[in-house]
mmCIF file of C-alpha atoms in Angstrom:
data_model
loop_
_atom_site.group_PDB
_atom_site.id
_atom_site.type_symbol
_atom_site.label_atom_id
_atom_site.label_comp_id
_atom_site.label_asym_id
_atom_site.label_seq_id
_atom_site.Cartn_x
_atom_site.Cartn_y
_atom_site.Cartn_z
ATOM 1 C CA UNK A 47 5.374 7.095 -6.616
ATOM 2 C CA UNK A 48 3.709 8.946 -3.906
ATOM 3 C CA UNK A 49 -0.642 9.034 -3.772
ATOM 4 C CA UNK A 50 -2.575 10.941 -1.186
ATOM 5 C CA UNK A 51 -5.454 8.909 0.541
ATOM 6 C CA UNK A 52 -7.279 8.983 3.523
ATOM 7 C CA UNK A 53 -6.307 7.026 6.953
ATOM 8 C CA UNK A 54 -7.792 3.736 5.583
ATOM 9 C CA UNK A 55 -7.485 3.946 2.039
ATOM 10 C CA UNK A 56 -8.299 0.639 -0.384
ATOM 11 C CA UNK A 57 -5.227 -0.704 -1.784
ATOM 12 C CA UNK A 58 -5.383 -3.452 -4.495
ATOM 13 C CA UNK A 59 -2.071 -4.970 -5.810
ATOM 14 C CA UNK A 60 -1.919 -7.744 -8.293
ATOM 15 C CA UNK A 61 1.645 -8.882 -9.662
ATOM 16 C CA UNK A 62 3.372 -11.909 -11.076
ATOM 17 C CA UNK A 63 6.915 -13.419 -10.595
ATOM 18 C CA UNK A 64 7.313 -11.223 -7.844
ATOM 19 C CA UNK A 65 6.972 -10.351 -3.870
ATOM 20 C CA UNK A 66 4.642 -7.971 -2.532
ATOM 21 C CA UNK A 67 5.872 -6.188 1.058
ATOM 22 C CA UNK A 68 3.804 -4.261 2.686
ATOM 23 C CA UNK A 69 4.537 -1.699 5.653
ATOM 24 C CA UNK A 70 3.298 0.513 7.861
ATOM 25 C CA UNK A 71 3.750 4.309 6.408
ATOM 26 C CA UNK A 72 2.170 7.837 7.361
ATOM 27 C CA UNK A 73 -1.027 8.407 8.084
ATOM 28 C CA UNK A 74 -3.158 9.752 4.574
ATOM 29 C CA UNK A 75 -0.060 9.002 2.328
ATOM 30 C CA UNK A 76 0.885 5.183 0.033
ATOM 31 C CA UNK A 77 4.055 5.371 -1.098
ATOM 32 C CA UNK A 78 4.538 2.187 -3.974
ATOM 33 C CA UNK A 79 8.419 1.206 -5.769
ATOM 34 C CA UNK A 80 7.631 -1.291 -8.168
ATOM 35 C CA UNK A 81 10.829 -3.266 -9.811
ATOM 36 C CA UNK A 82 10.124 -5.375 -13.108
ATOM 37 C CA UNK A 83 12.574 -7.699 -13.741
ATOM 38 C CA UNK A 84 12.945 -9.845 -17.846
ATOM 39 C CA UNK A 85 15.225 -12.403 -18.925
ATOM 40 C CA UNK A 86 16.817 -11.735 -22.583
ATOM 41 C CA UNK A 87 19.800 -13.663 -24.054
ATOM 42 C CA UNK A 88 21.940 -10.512 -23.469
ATOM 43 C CA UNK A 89 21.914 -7.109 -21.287
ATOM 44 C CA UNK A 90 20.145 -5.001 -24.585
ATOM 45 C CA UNK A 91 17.423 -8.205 -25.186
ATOM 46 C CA UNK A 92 16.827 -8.167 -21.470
ATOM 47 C CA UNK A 93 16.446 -4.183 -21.242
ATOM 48 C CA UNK A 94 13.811 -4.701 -24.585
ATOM 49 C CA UNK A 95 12.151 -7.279 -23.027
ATOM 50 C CA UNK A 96 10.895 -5.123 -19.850
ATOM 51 C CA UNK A 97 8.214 -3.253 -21.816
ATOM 52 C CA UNK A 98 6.352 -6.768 -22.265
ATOM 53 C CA UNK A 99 5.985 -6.136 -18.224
ATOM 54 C CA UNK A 100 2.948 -3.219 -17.679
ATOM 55 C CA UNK A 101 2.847 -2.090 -14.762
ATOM 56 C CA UNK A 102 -0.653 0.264 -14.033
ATOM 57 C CA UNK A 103 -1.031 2.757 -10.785
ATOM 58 C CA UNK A 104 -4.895 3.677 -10.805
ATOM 59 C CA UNK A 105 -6.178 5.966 -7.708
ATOM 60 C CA UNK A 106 -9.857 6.631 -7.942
ATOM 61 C CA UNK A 107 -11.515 7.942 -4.868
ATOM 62 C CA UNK A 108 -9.916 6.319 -2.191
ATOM 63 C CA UNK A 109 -9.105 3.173 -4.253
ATOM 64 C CA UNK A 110 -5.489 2.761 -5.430
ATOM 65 C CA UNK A 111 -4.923 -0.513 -7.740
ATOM 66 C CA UNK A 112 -1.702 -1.273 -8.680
ATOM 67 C CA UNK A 113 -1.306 -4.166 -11.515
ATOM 68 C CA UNK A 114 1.389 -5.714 -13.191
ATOM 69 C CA UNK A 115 1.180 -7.602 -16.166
ATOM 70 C CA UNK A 116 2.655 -9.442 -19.337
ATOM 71 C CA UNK A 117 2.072 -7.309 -22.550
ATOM 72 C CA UNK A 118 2.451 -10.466 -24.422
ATOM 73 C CA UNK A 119 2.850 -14.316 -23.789
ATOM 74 C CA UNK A 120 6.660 -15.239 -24.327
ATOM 75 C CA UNK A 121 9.042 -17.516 -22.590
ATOM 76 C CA UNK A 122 11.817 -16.084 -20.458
ATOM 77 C CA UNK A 123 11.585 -14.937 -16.932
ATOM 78 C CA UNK A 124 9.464 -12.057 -16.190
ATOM 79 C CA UNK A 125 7.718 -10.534 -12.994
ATOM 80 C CA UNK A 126 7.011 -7.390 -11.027
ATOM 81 C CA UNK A 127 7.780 -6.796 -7.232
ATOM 82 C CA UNK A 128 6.103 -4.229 -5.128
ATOM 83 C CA UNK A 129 7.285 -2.698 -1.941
ATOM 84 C CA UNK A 130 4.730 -0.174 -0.495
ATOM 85 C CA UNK A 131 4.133 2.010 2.577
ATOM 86 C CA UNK A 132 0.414 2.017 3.715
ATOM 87 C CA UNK A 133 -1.484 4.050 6.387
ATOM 88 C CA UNK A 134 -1.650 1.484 9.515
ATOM 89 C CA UNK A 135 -5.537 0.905 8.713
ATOM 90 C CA UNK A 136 -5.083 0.536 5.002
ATOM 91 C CA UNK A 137 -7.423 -2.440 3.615
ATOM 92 C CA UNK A 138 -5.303 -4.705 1.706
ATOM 93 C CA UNK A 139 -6.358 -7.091 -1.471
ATOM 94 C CA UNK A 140 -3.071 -8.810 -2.663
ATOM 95 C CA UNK A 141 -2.269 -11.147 -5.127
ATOM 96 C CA UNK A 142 0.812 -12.638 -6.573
ATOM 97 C CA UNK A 143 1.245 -15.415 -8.635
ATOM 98 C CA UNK A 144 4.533 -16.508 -7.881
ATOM 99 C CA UNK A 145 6.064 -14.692 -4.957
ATOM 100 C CA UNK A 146 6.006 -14.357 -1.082
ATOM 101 C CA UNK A 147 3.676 -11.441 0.633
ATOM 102 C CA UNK A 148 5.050 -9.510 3.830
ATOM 103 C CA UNK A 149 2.599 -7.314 5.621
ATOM 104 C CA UNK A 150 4.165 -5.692 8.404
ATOM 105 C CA UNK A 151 2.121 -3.492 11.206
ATOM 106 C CA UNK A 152 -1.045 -2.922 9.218
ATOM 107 C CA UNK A 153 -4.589 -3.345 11.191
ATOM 108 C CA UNK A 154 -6.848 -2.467 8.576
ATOM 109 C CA UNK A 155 -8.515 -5.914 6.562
ATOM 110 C CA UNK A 156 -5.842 -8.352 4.478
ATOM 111 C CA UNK A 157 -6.662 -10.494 2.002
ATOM 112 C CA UNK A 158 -3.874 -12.511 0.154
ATOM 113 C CA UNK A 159 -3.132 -14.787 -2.184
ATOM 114 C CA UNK A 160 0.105 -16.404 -3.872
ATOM 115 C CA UNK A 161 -0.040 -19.119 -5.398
ATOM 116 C CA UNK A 162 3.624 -20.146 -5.061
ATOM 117 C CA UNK A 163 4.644 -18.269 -1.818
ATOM 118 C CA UNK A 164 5.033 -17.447 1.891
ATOM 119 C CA UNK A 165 2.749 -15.333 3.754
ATOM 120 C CA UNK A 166 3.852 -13.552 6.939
ATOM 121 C CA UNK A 167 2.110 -10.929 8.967
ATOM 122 C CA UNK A 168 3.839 -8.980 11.203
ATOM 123 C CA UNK A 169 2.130 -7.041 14.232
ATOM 124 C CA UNK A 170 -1.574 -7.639 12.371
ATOM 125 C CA UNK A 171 -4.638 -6.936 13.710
ATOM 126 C CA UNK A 172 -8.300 -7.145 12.421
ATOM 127 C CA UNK A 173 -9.698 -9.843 9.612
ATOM 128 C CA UNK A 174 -7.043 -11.690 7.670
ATOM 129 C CA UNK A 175 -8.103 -13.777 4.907
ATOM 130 C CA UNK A 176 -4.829 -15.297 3.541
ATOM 131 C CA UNK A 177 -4.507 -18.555 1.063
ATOM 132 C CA UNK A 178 -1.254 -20.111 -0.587
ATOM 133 C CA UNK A 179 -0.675 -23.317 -2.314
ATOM 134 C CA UNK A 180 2.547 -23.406 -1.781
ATOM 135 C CA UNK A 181 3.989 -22.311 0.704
ATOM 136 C CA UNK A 182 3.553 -21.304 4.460
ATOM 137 C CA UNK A 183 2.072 -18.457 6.748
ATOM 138 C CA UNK A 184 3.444 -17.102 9.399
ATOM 139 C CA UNK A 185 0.967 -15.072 11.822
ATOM 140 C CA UNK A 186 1.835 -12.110 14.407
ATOM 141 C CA UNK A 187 -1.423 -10.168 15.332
ATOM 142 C CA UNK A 188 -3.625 -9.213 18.155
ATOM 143 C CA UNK A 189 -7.678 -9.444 18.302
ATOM 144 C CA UNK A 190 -7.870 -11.040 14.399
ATOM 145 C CA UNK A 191 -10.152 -12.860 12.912
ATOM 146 C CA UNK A 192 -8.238 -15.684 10.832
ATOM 147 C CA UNK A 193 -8.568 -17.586 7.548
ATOM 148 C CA UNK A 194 -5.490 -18.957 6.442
ATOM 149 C CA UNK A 195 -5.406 -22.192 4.378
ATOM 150 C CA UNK A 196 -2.499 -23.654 2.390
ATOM 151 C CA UNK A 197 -2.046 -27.069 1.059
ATOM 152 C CA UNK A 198 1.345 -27.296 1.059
ATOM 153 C CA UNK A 199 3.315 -25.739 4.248
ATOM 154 C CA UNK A 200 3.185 -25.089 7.968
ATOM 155 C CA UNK A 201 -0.005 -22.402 9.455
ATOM 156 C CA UNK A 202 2.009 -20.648 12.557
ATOM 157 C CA UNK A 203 -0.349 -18.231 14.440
ATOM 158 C CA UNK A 204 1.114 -16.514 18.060
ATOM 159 C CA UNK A 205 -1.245 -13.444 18.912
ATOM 160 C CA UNK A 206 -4.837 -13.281 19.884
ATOM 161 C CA UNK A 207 -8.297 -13.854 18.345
ATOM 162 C CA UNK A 208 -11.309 -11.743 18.211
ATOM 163 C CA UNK A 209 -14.735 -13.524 19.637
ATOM 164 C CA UNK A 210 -16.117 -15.486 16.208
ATOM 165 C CA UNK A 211 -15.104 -18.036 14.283
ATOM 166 C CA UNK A 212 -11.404 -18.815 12.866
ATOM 167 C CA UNK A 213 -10.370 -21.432 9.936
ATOM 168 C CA UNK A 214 -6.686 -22.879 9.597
ATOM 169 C CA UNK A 215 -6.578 -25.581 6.908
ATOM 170 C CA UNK A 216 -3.558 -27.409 5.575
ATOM 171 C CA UNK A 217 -3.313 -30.631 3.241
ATOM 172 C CA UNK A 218 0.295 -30.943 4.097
ATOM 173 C CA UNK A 219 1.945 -29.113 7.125
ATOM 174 C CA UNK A 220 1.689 -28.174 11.207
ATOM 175 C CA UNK A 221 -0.356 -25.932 12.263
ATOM 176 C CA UNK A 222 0.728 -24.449 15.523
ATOM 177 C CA UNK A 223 -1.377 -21.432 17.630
ATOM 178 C CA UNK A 224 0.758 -19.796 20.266
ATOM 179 C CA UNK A 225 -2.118 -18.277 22.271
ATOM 180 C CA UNK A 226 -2.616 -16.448 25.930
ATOM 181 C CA UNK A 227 -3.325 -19.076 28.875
ATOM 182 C CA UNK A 228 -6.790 -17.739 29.036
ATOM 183 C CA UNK A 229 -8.102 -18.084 26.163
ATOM 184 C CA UNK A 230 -11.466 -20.240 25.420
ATOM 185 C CA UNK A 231 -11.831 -22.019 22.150
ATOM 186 C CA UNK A 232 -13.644 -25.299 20.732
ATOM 187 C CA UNK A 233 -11.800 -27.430 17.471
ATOM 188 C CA UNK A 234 -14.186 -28.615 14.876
#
C-alpha cells in the first residue's frame, strides 16, 4: 500500500513474530508490504487461521502507524512482517516482539525495539535509540547520537558520533567502535 507524506513523515510500526526492514524510498511517498503468516494443522486451518492476525494502516496528518496484532489468544505460530520504503529523513518508532529490524539509509530519528532480535543499521545518521534482549546490533552511520543496549549479544558501531553523549550497554557480549583516528572521547 502506497501513503503520501511529507519528506520526514512519522512512521510507527508495531508487529509480532515477524521482521521489520526498513529502506530508503522517494522523497514524500511510504510504500508498506505486510506478510502475516499462521500455523493450522492443514493448508484450509492455516488459511482460517490468518484472520486472528489484524493488521491496521492508520495515516493521520503526517503520522502513519502500522500495527499488527492477534485477534484472539490461541496457540500455533502466528506473526506479521513488514518491509517498507521511507523518505531518507523519515522518523522511525519500531517494535517487534520476536523478529530482527533492518534500517537501511534512513537519517531521520530511530527508535527500536525487539525483544528477540537483531538490529542493524545501515548508512544511519542522526539519534538512534535501539534496545534488544536478545540479540545483537550492528551499527553503520555517520554524525549519530547512540543508545544501543542489549543483554544478550555483541554492540558493533563503525561510523562517527555527533558532539554529546553516547550509551552502549551489554550484560553479555563485545562491544566494538570502529571510529576515525581523530576522534576525542572519555569512557565512563
Amino acid at each position: 500500500e502506497d501513503f503520501q507524506t511529507s519528506n520526514t513523515p512519522e512512521i510507527v510500526i508495531d508487529t509480532f513474530n515477524g521482521a521489520i526492514d526498513v529502506s530508503r524510498g522517494d522523497e514524500g511517498k511510504v510504500q508498506v508490504d505486510v506478510t502475516k503468516r499462521a500455523s493450522g494443522v492443514n493448508e484450509q486451518a492455516a488459511e482460517a487461521a490468518l484472520d486472528l492476525v489484524k493488521v491496521s494502516m492508520i495515516q493521520k496528518d503526517n503520522t502513519l502507524t502500522i500495527t499488527a496484532e492477534m485477534v484472539e489468544n490461541r496457540p500455533g505460530n502466528f506473526g506479521a512482517s513488514v518491509v517498507i520504503a521511507v523518505p531518507a529523513g523519515a522518523e522511525l518508532k519500531m517494535h517487534s516482539s520476536n523478529g530482527n529490524i533492518v534500517c537501511e539509509q534512513v537519517t531521520g530519528k530511530i527508535a527500536a525495539k525487539s525483544s528477540n532480535g537483531k538490529l542493524e543499521i545501515v548508512d544511519g545518521a542522526g539519534e538512534l535509540e535501539l534496545n534488544t534482549s536478545n540479540g545483537s546490533i550492528d551499527v553503520a552511520a555517520a554524525n549519530a547520537m547512540v543508545e544501543a543496549r542489549t543483554s544478550n549479544g555483541p554492540i558493533k558501531f563503525r561510523g562517527t558520533l555527533a558532539d554529546g553523549k553516547h550509551k552502549f550497554k551489554t550484560s553479555n557480549g563485545r562491544i566494538e567502535l570502529s571510529l576515525p583516528a581523530d576522534t576525542e572521547f572519555f569512557f565512563d
